[in-house]
Each structure stands twice: as structure tokens, then as C-alpha cells.
PDB file of C-alpha atoms in Angstrom:
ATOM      1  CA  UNK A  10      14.100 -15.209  -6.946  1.00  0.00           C
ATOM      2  CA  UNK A  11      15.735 -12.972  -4.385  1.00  0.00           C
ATOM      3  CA  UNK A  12      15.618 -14.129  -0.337  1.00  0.00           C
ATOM      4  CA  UNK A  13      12.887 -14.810   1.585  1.00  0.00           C
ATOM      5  CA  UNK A  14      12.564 -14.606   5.249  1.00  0.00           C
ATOM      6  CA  UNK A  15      10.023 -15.409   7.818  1.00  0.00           C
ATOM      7  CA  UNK A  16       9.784 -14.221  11.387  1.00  0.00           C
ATOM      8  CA  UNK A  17       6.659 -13.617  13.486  1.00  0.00           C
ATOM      9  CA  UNK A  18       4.334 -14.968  11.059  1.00  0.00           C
ATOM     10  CA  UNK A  19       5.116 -12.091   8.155  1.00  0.00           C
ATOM     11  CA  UNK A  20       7.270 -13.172   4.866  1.00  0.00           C
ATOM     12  CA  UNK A  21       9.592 -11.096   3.633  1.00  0.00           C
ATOM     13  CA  UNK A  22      11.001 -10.868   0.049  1.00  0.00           C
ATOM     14  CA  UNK A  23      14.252  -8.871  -1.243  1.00  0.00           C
ATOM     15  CA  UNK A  24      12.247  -7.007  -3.845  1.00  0.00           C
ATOM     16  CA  UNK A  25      14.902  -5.746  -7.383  1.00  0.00           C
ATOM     17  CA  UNK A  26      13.252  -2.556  -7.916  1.00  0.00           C
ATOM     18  CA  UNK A  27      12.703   0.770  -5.679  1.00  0.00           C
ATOM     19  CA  UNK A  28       9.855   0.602  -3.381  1.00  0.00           C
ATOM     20  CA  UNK A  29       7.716   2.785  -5.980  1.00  0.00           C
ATOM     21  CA  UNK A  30       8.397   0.654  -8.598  1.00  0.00           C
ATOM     22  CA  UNK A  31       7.816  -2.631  -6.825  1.00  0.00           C
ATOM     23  CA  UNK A  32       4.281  -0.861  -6.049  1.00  0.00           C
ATOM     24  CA  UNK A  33       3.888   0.224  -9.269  1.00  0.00           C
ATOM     25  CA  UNK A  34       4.649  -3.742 -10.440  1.00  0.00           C
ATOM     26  CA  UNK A  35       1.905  -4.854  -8.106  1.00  0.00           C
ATOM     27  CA  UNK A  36      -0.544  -2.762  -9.302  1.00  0.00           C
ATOM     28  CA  UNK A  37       0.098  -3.541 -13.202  1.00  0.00           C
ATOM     29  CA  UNK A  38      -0.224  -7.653 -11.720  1.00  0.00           C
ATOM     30  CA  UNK A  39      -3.477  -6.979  -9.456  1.00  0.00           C
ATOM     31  CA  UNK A  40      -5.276  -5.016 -12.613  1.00  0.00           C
ATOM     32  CA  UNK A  41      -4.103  -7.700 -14.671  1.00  0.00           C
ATOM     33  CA  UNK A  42      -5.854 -10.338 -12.622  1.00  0.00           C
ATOM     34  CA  UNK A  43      -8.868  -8.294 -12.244  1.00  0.00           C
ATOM     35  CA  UNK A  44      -7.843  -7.566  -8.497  1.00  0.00           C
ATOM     36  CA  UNK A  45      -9.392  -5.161  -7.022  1.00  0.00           C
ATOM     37  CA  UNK A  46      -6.498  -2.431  -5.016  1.00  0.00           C
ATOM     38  CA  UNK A  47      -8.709  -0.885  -2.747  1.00  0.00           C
ATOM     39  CA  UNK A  48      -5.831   1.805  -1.246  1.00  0.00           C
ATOM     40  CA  UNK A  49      -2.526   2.369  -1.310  1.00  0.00           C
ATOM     41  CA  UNK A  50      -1.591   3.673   2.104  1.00  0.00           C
ATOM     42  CA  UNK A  51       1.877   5.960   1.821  1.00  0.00           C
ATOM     43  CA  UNK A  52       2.849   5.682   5.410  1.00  0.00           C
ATOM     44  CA  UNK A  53       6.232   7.612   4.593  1.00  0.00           C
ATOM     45  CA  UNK A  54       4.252  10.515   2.570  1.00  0.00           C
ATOM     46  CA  UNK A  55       1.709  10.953   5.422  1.00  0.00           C
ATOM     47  CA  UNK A  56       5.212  10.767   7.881  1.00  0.00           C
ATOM     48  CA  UNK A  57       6.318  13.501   5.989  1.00  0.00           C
ATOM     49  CA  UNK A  58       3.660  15.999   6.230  1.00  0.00           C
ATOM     50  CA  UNK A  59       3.578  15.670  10.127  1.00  0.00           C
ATOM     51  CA  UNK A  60       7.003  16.376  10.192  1.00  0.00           C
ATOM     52  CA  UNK A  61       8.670  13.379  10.608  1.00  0.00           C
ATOM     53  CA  UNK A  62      11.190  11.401   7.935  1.00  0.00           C
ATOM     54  CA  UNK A  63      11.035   7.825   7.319  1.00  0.00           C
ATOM     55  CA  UNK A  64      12.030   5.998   4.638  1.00  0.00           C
ATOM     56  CA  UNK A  65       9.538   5.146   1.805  1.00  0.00           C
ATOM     57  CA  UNK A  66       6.913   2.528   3.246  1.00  0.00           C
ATOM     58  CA  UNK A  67       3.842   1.639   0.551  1.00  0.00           C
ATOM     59  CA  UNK A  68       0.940  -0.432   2.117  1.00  0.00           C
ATOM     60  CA  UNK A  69      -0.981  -2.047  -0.559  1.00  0.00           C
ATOM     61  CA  UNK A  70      -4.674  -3.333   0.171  1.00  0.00           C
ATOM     62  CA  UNK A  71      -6.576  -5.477  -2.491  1.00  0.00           C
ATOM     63  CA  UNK A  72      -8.867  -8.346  -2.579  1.00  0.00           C
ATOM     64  CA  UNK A  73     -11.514 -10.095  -4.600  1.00  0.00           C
ATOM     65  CA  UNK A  74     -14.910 -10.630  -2.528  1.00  0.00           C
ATOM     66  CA  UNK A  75     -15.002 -14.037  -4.483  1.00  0.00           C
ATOM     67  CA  UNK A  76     -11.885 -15.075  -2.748  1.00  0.00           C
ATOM     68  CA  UNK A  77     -12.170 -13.417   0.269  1.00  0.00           C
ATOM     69  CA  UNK A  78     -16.032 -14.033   1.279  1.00  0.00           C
ATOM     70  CA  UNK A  79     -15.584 -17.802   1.893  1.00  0.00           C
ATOM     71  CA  UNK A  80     -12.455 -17.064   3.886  1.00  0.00           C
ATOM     72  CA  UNK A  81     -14.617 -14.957   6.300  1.00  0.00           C
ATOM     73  CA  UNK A  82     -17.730 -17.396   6.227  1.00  0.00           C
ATOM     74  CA  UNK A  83     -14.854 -20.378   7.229  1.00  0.00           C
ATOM     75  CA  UNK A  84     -14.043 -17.812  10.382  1.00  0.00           C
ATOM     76  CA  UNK A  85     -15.723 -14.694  10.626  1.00  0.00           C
ATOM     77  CA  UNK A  86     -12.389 -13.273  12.469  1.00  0.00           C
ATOM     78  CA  UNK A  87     -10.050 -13.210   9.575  1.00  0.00           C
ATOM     79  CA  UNK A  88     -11.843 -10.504   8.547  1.00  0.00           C
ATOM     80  CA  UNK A  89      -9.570  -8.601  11.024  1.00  0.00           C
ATOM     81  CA  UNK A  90      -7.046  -9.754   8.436  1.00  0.00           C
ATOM     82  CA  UNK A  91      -9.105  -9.235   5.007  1.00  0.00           C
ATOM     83  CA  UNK A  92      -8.603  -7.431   2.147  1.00  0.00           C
ATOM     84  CA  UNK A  93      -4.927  -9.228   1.749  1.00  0.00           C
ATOM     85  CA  UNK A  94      -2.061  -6.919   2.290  1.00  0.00           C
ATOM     86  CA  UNK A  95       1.580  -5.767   0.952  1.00  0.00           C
ATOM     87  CA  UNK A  96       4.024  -3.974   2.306  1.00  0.00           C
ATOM     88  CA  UNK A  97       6.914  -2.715   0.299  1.00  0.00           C
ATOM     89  CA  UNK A  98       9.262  -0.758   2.319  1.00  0.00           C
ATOM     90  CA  UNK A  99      12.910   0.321   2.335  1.00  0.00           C
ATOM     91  CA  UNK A 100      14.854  -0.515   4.888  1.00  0.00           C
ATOM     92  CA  UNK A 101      17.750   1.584   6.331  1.00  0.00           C
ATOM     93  CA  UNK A 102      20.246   0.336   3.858  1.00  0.00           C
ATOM     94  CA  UNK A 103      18.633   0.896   1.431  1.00  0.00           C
ATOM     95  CA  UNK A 104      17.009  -2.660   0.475  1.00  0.00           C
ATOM     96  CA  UNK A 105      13.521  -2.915  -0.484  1.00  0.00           C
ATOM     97  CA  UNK A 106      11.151  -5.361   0.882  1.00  0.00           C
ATOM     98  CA  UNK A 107       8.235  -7.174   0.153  1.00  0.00           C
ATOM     99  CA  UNK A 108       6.139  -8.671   2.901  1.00  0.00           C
ATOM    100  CA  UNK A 109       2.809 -10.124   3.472  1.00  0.00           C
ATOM    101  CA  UNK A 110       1.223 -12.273   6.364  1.00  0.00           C
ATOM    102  CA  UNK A 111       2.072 -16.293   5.921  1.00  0.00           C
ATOM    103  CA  UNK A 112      -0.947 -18.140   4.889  1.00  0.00           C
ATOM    104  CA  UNK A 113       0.335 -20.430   7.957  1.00  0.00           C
ATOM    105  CA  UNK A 114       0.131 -17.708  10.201  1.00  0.00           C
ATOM    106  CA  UNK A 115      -3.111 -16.540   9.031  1.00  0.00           C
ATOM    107  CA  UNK A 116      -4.439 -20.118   9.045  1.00  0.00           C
ATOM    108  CA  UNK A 117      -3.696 -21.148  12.545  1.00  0.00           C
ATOM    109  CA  UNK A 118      -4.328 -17.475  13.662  1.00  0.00           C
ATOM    110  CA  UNK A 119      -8.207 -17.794  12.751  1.00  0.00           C
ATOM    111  CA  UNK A 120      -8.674 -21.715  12.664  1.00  0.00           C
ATOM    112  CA  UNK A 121      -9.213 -21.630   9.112  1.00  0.00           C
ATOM    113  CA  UNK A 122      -9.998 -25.021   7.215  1.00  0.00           C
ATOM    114  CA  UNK A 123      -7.654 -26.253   3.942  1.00  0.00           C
ATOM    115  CA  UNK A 124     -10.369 -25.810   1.579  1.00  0.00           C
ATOM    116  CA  UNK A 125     -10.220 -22.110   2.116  1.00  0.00           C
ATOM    117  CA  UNK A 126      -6.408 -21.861   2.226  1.00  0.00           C
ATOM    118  CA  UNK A 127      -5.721 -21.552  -1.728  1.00  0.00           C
ATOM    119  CA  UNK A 128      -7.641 -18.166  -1.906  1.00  0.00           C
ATOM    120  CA  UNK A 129      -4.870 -16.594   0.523  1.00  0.00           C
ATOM    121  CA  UNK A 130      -1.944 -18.253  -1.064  1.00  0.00           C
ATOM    122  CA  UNK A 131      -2.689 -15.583  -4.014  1.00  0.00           C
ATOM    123  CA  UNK A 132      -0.559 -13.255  -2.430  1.00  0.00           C
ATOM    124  CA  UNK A 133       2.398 -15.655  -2.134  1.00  0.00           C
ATOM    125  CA  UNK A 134       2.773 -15.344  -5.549  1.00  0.00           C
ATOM    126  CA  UNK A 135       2.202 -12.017  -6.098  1.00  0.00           C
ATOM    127  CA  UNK A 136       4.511 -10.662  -3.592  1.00  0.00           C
ATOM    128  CA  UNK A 137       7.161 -13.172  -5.324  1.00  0.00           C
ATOM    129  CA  UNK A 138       6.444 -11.428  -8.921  1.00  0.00           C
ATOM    130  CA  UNK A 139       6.396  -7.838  -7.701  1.00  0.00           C
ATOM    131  CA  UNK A 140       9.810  -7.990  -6.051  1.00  0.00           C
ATOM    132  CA  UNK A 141      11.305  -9.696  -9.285  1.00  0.00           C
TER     133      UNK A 141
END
């Protein structure tokens, strides 16, 4: 599994493939799951039509109201937070990453009990398997 870092509440995973493909890889493991992927925002595309060059950045939002609806009942503010996100992005050398918001972080951000914890630790795993 390639290196993970933390910082400021966000993990972040060396992902093996090019950012498109790593998106690509999520999306095959989301539909496979029966996730829903409600958008895939291209921050570099929409970069690029203003004008502006940066290098290829993929936000993925998906979610399952089953999952996510108990979350939001437990504390209405990680809604703020809700559908899960990943971001795949290439960094200036070149190296693709894979990050996503620490269930920690989002647990102590929004007071959120243990019992609702294992719906959000979904996207550990799924960040782990796109980037492989």
C-alpha cells in the first residue's frame, strides 16, 4: 500500500495510477458497491477555461443516504461535511494523491457518537483501493 500521511485532519495516500485513472478506479469501486457518485468536480478543467493552468485536481462526491442519514441525525452539522469526499490531485512533481477527511477529524469536528463512526470509515478503504 503506498504512504499515507495526515496533517490538518485530511489523509493523504500516494495513489499508482494518473489522477484520471485513480478517478476512473473509484468510480468502477463506488458503482460496484452501489454508491451513489453524485459529481465529479474537475477543478483543473474549470481552471483551464478561465485561463489559468493547474495541474489535474478531480473532486469526487458520493454517498449512500442509508449511511449518511444517521450520521446527520447523530449531529445535524456534519452535514456541512456530507456526501463523503475524494480528492485525487497531482502534485507539482508529478505524484498523485488521494485524500479524504479523517473519520477522527470528522468525529471530533461534529461531536459525533461511535455508533455512527463505521458509516464514514467507508471511505478509508476506498481511498486505499483507488490509489492501488
Amino acid at each position: 500500500m503506498p504512504a499515507a500521511q495526515s496533517e490538518n485532519g485530511m489523509v493523504a495516500i500516494e495513489s499508482k495510477h494518473s489522477v484520471d485513472e485513480t478517478v476512473g478506479k473509484l468510480q468502477g469501486i463506488l458503482g460496484a458497491k452501489g454508491v451513489t457518485v453524485f459529481a465529479v468536480v474537475d477543478h483543473s478543467g474549470e481552471a483551464a477555461k478561465a485561463g489559468l493552468a493547474m495541474p489535474n485536481t478531480k473532486l469526487v462526491i458520493f454517498g449512500n443516504p442509508k449511511a449518511g442519514t444517521p450520521v446527520m441525525l447523530a449531529s445535524p452539522s456534519s452535514a456541512i461535511d456530507l456526501p463523503l469526499k475524494i480528492l485525487v490531485a497531482e502534485d507539482g512533481a508529478g505524484k498523485v494523491w488521494v485524500s479524504y477527511n479523517s473519520v477522527e477529524y470528522l468525529a471530533k469536528r461534529h461531536g459525533l457518537p461511535e455508533a455512527v463512526l463505521p458509516a464514514l470509515k467507508a471511505v478509508e478503504g476506498l481511498a486505499a483501493a483507488a490509489a492501488e
